[in-house]
Amino acid sequence: MCQKDLKIVEVPITYLARVSGAATKLKPVRDGVRIASTIYLLTRMHNLFFILIYRRASYSWRPCYGIYVVDEWLKNITHVPLTILSTLLIVIGIQMFISLS
């Protein structure tokens, strides 16, 4: 369905593979900073209420994962998937703190 009677057309393009041995045009640091700044600006521009609710609700259970992992590590028991989850939650928490503070 087209809204407002707009026409949708396909535009043919020509895709050429990169020449073998050619240098990449990507710059990881510069592109990463651009992506991070775009995410930051979008979250500041749009009031992402649901993220704020998730952030407030997760303050209580997020440290529990970290405490559990450290406690098990001190007993010489490793939980690699849970460690990855805890690290991921910490990174998400830091990103939410930066973007919504």
Tab-separated table of N, CA and C in Angstrom:
chain	number	residue	atom	x	y	z
A	1	MET	N	0.832	-1.185	0.000
A	1	MET	CA	0.000	0.000	0.000
A	1	MET	C	0.874	1.244	0.000
A	2	CYS	N	0.500	2.193	-0.772
A	2	CYS	CA	1.217	3.456	-0.823
A	2	CYS	C	0.417	4.514	-0.080
A	3	GLN	N	1.075	5.192	0.816
A	3	GLN	CA	0.421	6.276	1.518
A	3	GLN	C	0.571	7.547	0.702
A	4	LYS	N	-0.433	8.363	0.735
A	4	LYS	CA	-0.427	9.661	0.057
A	4	LYS	C	-0.195	9.531	-1.441
A	5	ASP	N	-0.596	8.434	-2.014
A	5	ASP	CA	-0.518	8.200	-3.454
A	5	ASP	C	0.886	8.388	-4.019
A	6	LEU	N	1.892	7.926	-3.286
A	6	LEU	CA	3.265	7.987	-3.772
A	6	LEU	C	3.566	6.776	-4.622
A	7	LYS	N	4.366	6.954	-5.657
A	7	LYS	CA	4.699	5.871	-6.554
A	7	LYS	C	6.027	5.244	-6.127
A	8	ILE	N	6.100	3.944	-6.137
A	8	ILE	CA	7.318	3.216	-5.790
A	8	ILE	C	7.860	2.574	-7.057
A	9	VAL	N	9.131	2.834	-7.349
A	9	VAL	CA	9.752	2.254	-8.530
A	9	VAL	C	11.082	1.626	-8.135
A	10	GLU	N	11.510	0.650	-8.894
A	10	GLU	CA	12.822	0.042	-8.706
A	10	GLU	C	13.804	0.714	-9.650
A	11	VAL	N	14.978	1.045	-9.105
A	11	VAL	CA	16.007	1.689	-9.906
A	11	VAL	C	17.140	0.685	-10.074
A	12	PRO	N	17.435	0.281	-11.302
A	12	PRO	CA	18.516	-0.683	-11.516
A	12	PRO	C	19.876	-0.040	-11.247
A	13	ILE	N	20.770	-0.795	-10.620
A	13	ILE	CA	22.119	-0.312	-10.370
A	13	ILE	C	23.111	-1.363	-10.851
A	14	THR	N	24.333	-0.936	-11.018
A	14	THR	CA	25.392	-1.850	-11.409
A	14	THR	C	26.358	-1.977	-10.243
A	15	TYR	N	26.601	-3.198	-9.809
A	15	TYR	CA	27.503	-3.447	-8.696
A	15	TYR	C	28.750	-4.135	-9.220
A	16	LEU	N	29.896	-3.549	-8.912
A	16	LEU	CA	31.155	-4.144	-9.319
A	16	LEU	C	31.907	-4.585	-8.073
A	17	ALA	N	32.457	-5.771	-8.104
A	17	ALA	CA	33.229	-6.267	-6.976
A	17	ALA	C	34.533	-5.489	-6.868
A	18	ARG	N	35.053	-5.410	-5.658
A	18	ARG	CA	36.303	-4.700	-5.431
A	18	ARG	C	37.445	-5.468	-6.088
A	19	VAL	N	38.381	-4.726	-6.637
A	19	VAL	CA	39.543	-5.328	-7.271
A	19	VAL	C	40.362	-6.030	-6.197
A	20	SER	N	40.853	-7.204	-6.518
A	20	SER	CA	41.633	-7.968	-5.557
A	20	SER	C	42.878	-7.201	-5.138
A	21	GLY	N	43.064	-7.067	-3.809
A	21	GLY	CA	44.232	-6.365	-3.286
A	21	GLY	C	44.035	-4.870	-3.128
A	22	ALA	N	42.862	-4.337	-3.480
A	22	ALA	CA	42.615	-2.906	-3.339
A	22	ALA	C	42.408	-2.556	-1.863
A	23	ALA	N	42.838	-1.386	-1.479
A	23	ALA	CA	42.717	-0.937	-0.085
A	23	ALA	C	41.256	-0.635	0.238
A	24	THR	N	40.894	-0.889	1.478
A	24	THR	CA	39.532	-0.599	1.917
A	24	THR	C	39.371	0.891	2.174
A	25	LYS	N	38.169	1.375	2.007
A	25	LYS	CA	37.887	2.785	2.241
A	25	LYS	C	37.368	3.015	3.654
A	26	LEU	N	37.173	1.944	4.412
A	26	LEU	CA	36.668	2.065	5.767
A	26	LEU	C	37.789	2.453	6.730
A	27	LYS	N	37.463	3.329	7.667
A	27	LYS	CA	38.384	3.710	8.724
A	27	LYS	C	37.665	3.410	10.039
A	28	PRO	N	38.072	2.348	10.758
A	28	PRO	CA	37.316	1.880	11.921
A	28	PRO	C	37.099	2.940	12.998
A	29	VAL	N	38.108	3.698	13.332
A	29	VAL	CA	37.957	4.680	14.409
A	29	VAL	C	37.048	5.822	13.971
A	30	ARG	N	37.328	6.384	12.807
A	30	ARG	CA	36.515	7.505	12.322
A	30	ARG	C	35.063	7.080	12.122
A	31	ASP	N	34.857	5.934	11.486
A	31	ASP	CA	33.498	5.462	11.240
A	31	ASP	C	32.801	5.097	12.545
A	32	GLY	N	33.544	4.516	13.490
A	32	GLY	CA	32.963	4.179	14.786
A	32	GLY	C	32.524	5.412	15.547
A	33	VAL	N	33.336	6.470	15.499
A	33	VAL	CA	32.973	7.728	16.160
A	33	VAL	C	31.742	8.335	15.494
A	34	ARG	N	31.677	8.265	14.191
A	34	ARG	CA	30.495	8.782	13.484
A	34	ARG	C	29.233	8.015	13.873
A	35	ILE	N	29.337	6.694	13.943
A	35	ILE	CA	28.177	5.877	14.313
A	35	ILE	C	27.759	6.177	15.745
A	36	ALA	N	28.737	6.235	16.656
A	36	ALA	CA	28.426	6.504	18.065
A	36	ALA	C	27.807	7.889	18.237
A	37	SER	N	28.325	8.887	17.522
A	37	SER	CA	27.760	10.227	17.649
A	37	SER	C	26.358	10.291	17.055
A	38	THR	N	26.118	9.557	15.984
A	38	THR	CA	24.777	9.515	15.406
A	38	THR	C	23.794	8.869	16.372
A	39	ILE	N	24.192	7.767	16.998
A	39	ILE	CA	23.324	7.123	17.987
A	39	ILE	C	23.047	8.075	19.139
A	40	TYR	N	24.085	8.771	19.614
A	40	TYR	CA	23.921	9.722	20.710
A	40	TYR	C	22.951	10.836	20.321
A	41	LEU	N	23.133	11.416	19.135
A	41	LEU	CA	22.257	12.502	18.702
A	41	LEU	C	20.814	12.032	18.517
A	42	LEU	N	20.623	10.835	17.990
A	42	LEU	CA	19.269	10.328	17.799
A	42	LEU	C	18.570	10.066	19.120
A	43	THR	N	19.316	9.538	20.102
A	43	THR	CA	18.678	9.284	21.393
A	43	THR	C	18.396	10.583	22.128
A	44	ARG	N	19.215	11.618	21.912
A	44	ARG	CA	18.939	12.916	22.532
A	44	ARG	C	17.790	13.623	21.818
A	45	MET	N	17.695	13.427	20.504
A	45	MET	CA	16.660	14.098	19.737
A	45	MET	C	15.281	13.499	20.032
A	46	HIS	N	15.214	12.193	20.154
A	46	HIS	CA	13.950	11.513	20.393
A	46	HIS	C	13.907	11.084	21.845
A	47	ASN	N	12.881	11.454	22.545
A	47	ASN	CA	12.746	11.075	23.939
A	47	ASN	C	12.354	9.602	23.992
A	48	LEU	N	13.341	8.747	24.193
A	48	LEU	CA	13.103	7.310	24.188
A	48	LEU	C	12.647	6.870	25.574
A	49	PHE	N	11.366	7.046	25.807
A	49	PHE	CA	10.778	6.799	27.117
A	49	PHE	C	10.930	5.348	27.550
A	50	PHE	N	10.774	4.405	26.616
A	50	PHE	CA	10.859	2.999	26.976
A	50	PHE	C	12.261	2.620	27.432
A	51	ILE	N	13.290	3.239	26.886
A	51	ILE	CA	14.646	2.962	27.338
A	51	ILE	C	14.835	3.502	28.745
A	52	LEU	N	14.252	4.645	29.034
A	52	LEU	CA	14.354	5.208	30.370
A	52	LEU	C	13.682	4.298	31.394
A	53	ILE	N	12.538	3.740	31.045
A	53	ILE	CA	11.849	2.815	31.945
A	53	ILE	C	12.694	1.560	32.152
A	54	TYR	N	13.249	1.001	31.081
A	54	TYR	CA	14.110	-0.183	31.189
A	54	TYR	C	15.327	0.119	32.040
A	55	ARG	N	15.902	1.283	31.841
A	55	ARG	CA	17.090	1.660	32.599
A	55	ARG	C	16.780	1.728	34.083
A	56	ARG	N	15.682	2.343	34.446
A	56	ARG	CA	15.307	2.449	35.860
A	56	ARG	C	14.998	1.080	36.458
A	57	ALA	N	14.317	0.237	35.700
A	57	ALA	CA	13.942	-1.076	36.221
A	57	ALA	C	15.136	-2.005	36.356
A	58	SER	N	16.119	-1.830	35.508
A	58	SER	CA	17.242	-2.758	35.505
A	58	SER	C	18.321	-2.414	36.520
A	59	TYR	N	18.210	-1.286	37.201
A	59	TYR	CA	19.213	-0.929	38.201
A	59	TYR	C	19.328	-1.983	39.300
A	60	SER	N	18.229	-2.648	39.596
A	60	SER	CA	18.256	-3.609	40.708
A	60	SER	C	18.802	-4.971	40.296
A	61	TRP	N	18.459	-5.476	39.128
A	61	TRP	CA	18.879	-6.839	38.777
A	61	TRP	C	20.196	-6.904	38.037
A	62	ARG	N	20.640	-5.822	37.426
A	62	ARG	CA	21.900	-5.853	36.681
A	62	ARG	C	23.113	-6.135	37.574
A	63	PRO	N	23.242	-5.495	38.746
A	63	PRO	CA	24.391	-5.811	39.612
A	63	PRO	C	24.367	-7.239	40.151
A	64	CYS	N	23.200	-7.841	40.230
A	64	CYS	CA	23.095	-9.214	40.746
A	64	CYS	C	23.881	-10.187	39.865
A	65	TYR	N	23.817	-10.011	38.550
A	65	TYR	CA	24.587	-10.866	37.654
A	65	TYR	C	26.077	-10.722	37.912
A	66	GLY	N	26.531	-9.491	38.037
A	66	GLY	CA	27.948	-9.250	38.262
A	66	GLY	C	28.420	-9.820	39.585
A	67	ILE	N	27.643	-9.646	40.642
A	67	ILE	CA	28.013	-10.178	41.952
A	67	ILE	C	28.061	-11.696	41.909
A	68	TYR	N	27.102	-12.309	41.246
A	68	TYR	CA	27.071	-13.769	41.141
A	68	TYR	C	28.291	-14.295	40.386
A	69	VAL	N	28.638	-13.642	39.284
A	69	VAL	CA	29.785	-14.085	38.484
A	69	VAL	C	31.076	-13.953	39.280
A	70	VAL	N	31.257	-12.833	39.971
A	70	VAL	CA	32.469	-12.638	40.767
A	70	VAL	C	32.534	-13.648	41.904
A	71	ASP	N	31.408	-13.906	42.552
A	71	ASP	CA	31.366	-14.884	43.643
A	71	ASP	C	31.743	-16.280	43.142
A	72	GLU	N	31.208	-16.679	42.011
A	72	GLU	CA	31.535	-17.987	41.448
A	72	GLU	C	32.994	-18.038	40.982
A	73	TRP	N	33.505	-16.936	40.462
A	73	TRP	CA	34.888	-16.888	40.015
A	73	TRP	C	35.838	-17.056	41.192
A	74	LEU	N	35.489	-16.456	42.339
A	74	LEU	CA	36.319	-16.611	43.539
A	74	LEU	C	36.326	-18.053	44.040
A	75	LYS	N	35.309	-18.817	43.707
A	75	LYS	CA	35.239	-20.242	44.063
A	75	LYS	C	35.844	-21.117	42.969
A	76	ASN	N	36.528	-20.505	41.985
A	76	ASN	CA	37.140	-21.196	40.846
A	76	ASN	C	36.129	-21.913	39.967
A	77	ILE	N	34.951	-21.344	39.837
A	77	ILE	CA	33.922	-21.863	38.932
A	77	ILE	C	33.714	-20.807	37.860
A	78	THR	N	33.864	-21.200	36.607
A	78	THR	CA	33.699	-20.229	35.524
A	78	THR	C	32.366	-20.437	34.824
A	79	HIS	N	31.732	-19.350	34.510
A	79	HIS	CA	30.485	-19.326	33.741
A	79	HIS	C	30.703	-18.359	32.584
A	80	VAL	N	31.273	-18.836	31.516
A	80	VAL	CA	31.623	-17.960	30.398
A	80	VAL	C	30.388	-17.265	29.807
A	81	PRO	N	29.292	-17.978	29.511
A	81	PRO	CA	28.130	-17.268	28.947
A	81	PRO	C	27.570	-16.206	29.900
A	82	LEU	N	27.538	-16.518	31.193
A	82	LEU	CA	27.031	-15.550	32.159
A	82	LEU	C	27.982	-14.363	32.305
A	83	THR	N	29.270	-14.618	32.160
A	83	THR	CA	30.250	-13.531	32.194
A	83	THR	C	30.058	-12.610	30.997
A	84	ILE	N	29.830	-13.199	29.841
A	84	ILE	CA	29.578	-12.390	28.640
A	84	ILE	C	28.294	-11.591	28.805
A	85	LEU	N	27.256	-12.210	29.360
A	85	LEU	CA	25.989	-11.506	29.600
A	85	LEU	C	26.195	-10.343	30.561
A	86	SER	N	26.923	-10.577	31.640
A	86	SER	CA	27.174	-9.506	32.610
A	86	SER	C	27.926	-8.353	31.970
A	87	THR	N	28.935	-8.672	31.183
A	87	THR	CA	29.702	-7.625	30.509
A	87	THR	C	28.826	-6.859	29.533
A	88	LEU	N	28.000	-7.580	28.794
A	88	LEU	CA	27.087	-6.938	27.851
A	88	LEU	C	26.120	-6.012	28.576
A	89	LEU	N	25.588	-6.451	29.706
A	89	LEU	CA	24.663	-5.610	30.464
A	89	LEU	C	25.355	-4.374	31.023
A	90	ILE	N	26.608	-4.513	31.429
A	90	ILE	CA	27.356	-3.356	31.924
A	90	ILE	C	27.561	-2.353	30.796
A	91	VAL	N	27.930	-2.838	29.618
A	91	VAL	CA	28.141	-1.938	28.474
A	91	VAL	C	26.839	-1.246	28.087
A	92	ILE	N	25.740	-1.988	28.075
A	92	ILE	CA	24.438	-1.393	27.763
A	92	ILE	C	24.083	-0.335	28.803
A	93	GLY	N	24.361	-0.631	30.069
A	93	GLY	CA	24.080	0.339	31.123
A	93	GLY	C	24.889	1.611	30.959
A	94	ILE	N	26.155	1.474	30.592
A	94	ILE	CA	26.996	2.650	30.377
A	94	ILE	C	26.477	3.463	29.192
A	95	GLN	N	26.083	2.775	28.116
A	95	GLN	CA	25.547	3.488	26.954
A	95	GLN	C	24.257	4.216	27.298
A	96	MET	N	23.407	3.567	28.075
A	96	MET	CA	22.157	4.236	28.473
A	96	MET	C	22.433	5.429	29.379
A	97	PHE	N	23.403	5.285	30.276
A	97	PHE	CA	23.745	6.391	31.154
A	97	PHE	C	24.261	7.575	30.351
A	98	ILE	N	25.095	7.309	29.371
A	98	ILE	CA	25.659	8.388	28.561
A	98	ILE	C	24.580	9.032	27.692
A	99	SER	N	23.737	8.218	27.083
A	99	SER	CA	22.784	8.769	26.127
A	99	SER	C	21.565	9.404	26.780
A	100	LEU	N	21.229	9.004	27.988
A	100	LEU	CA	20.012	9.526	28.602
A	100	LEU	C	20.268	10.379	29.830
A	101	SER	N	21.503	10.709	30.106
A	101	SER	CA	21.756	11.520	31.293
A	101	SER	C	21.617	12.994	30.990
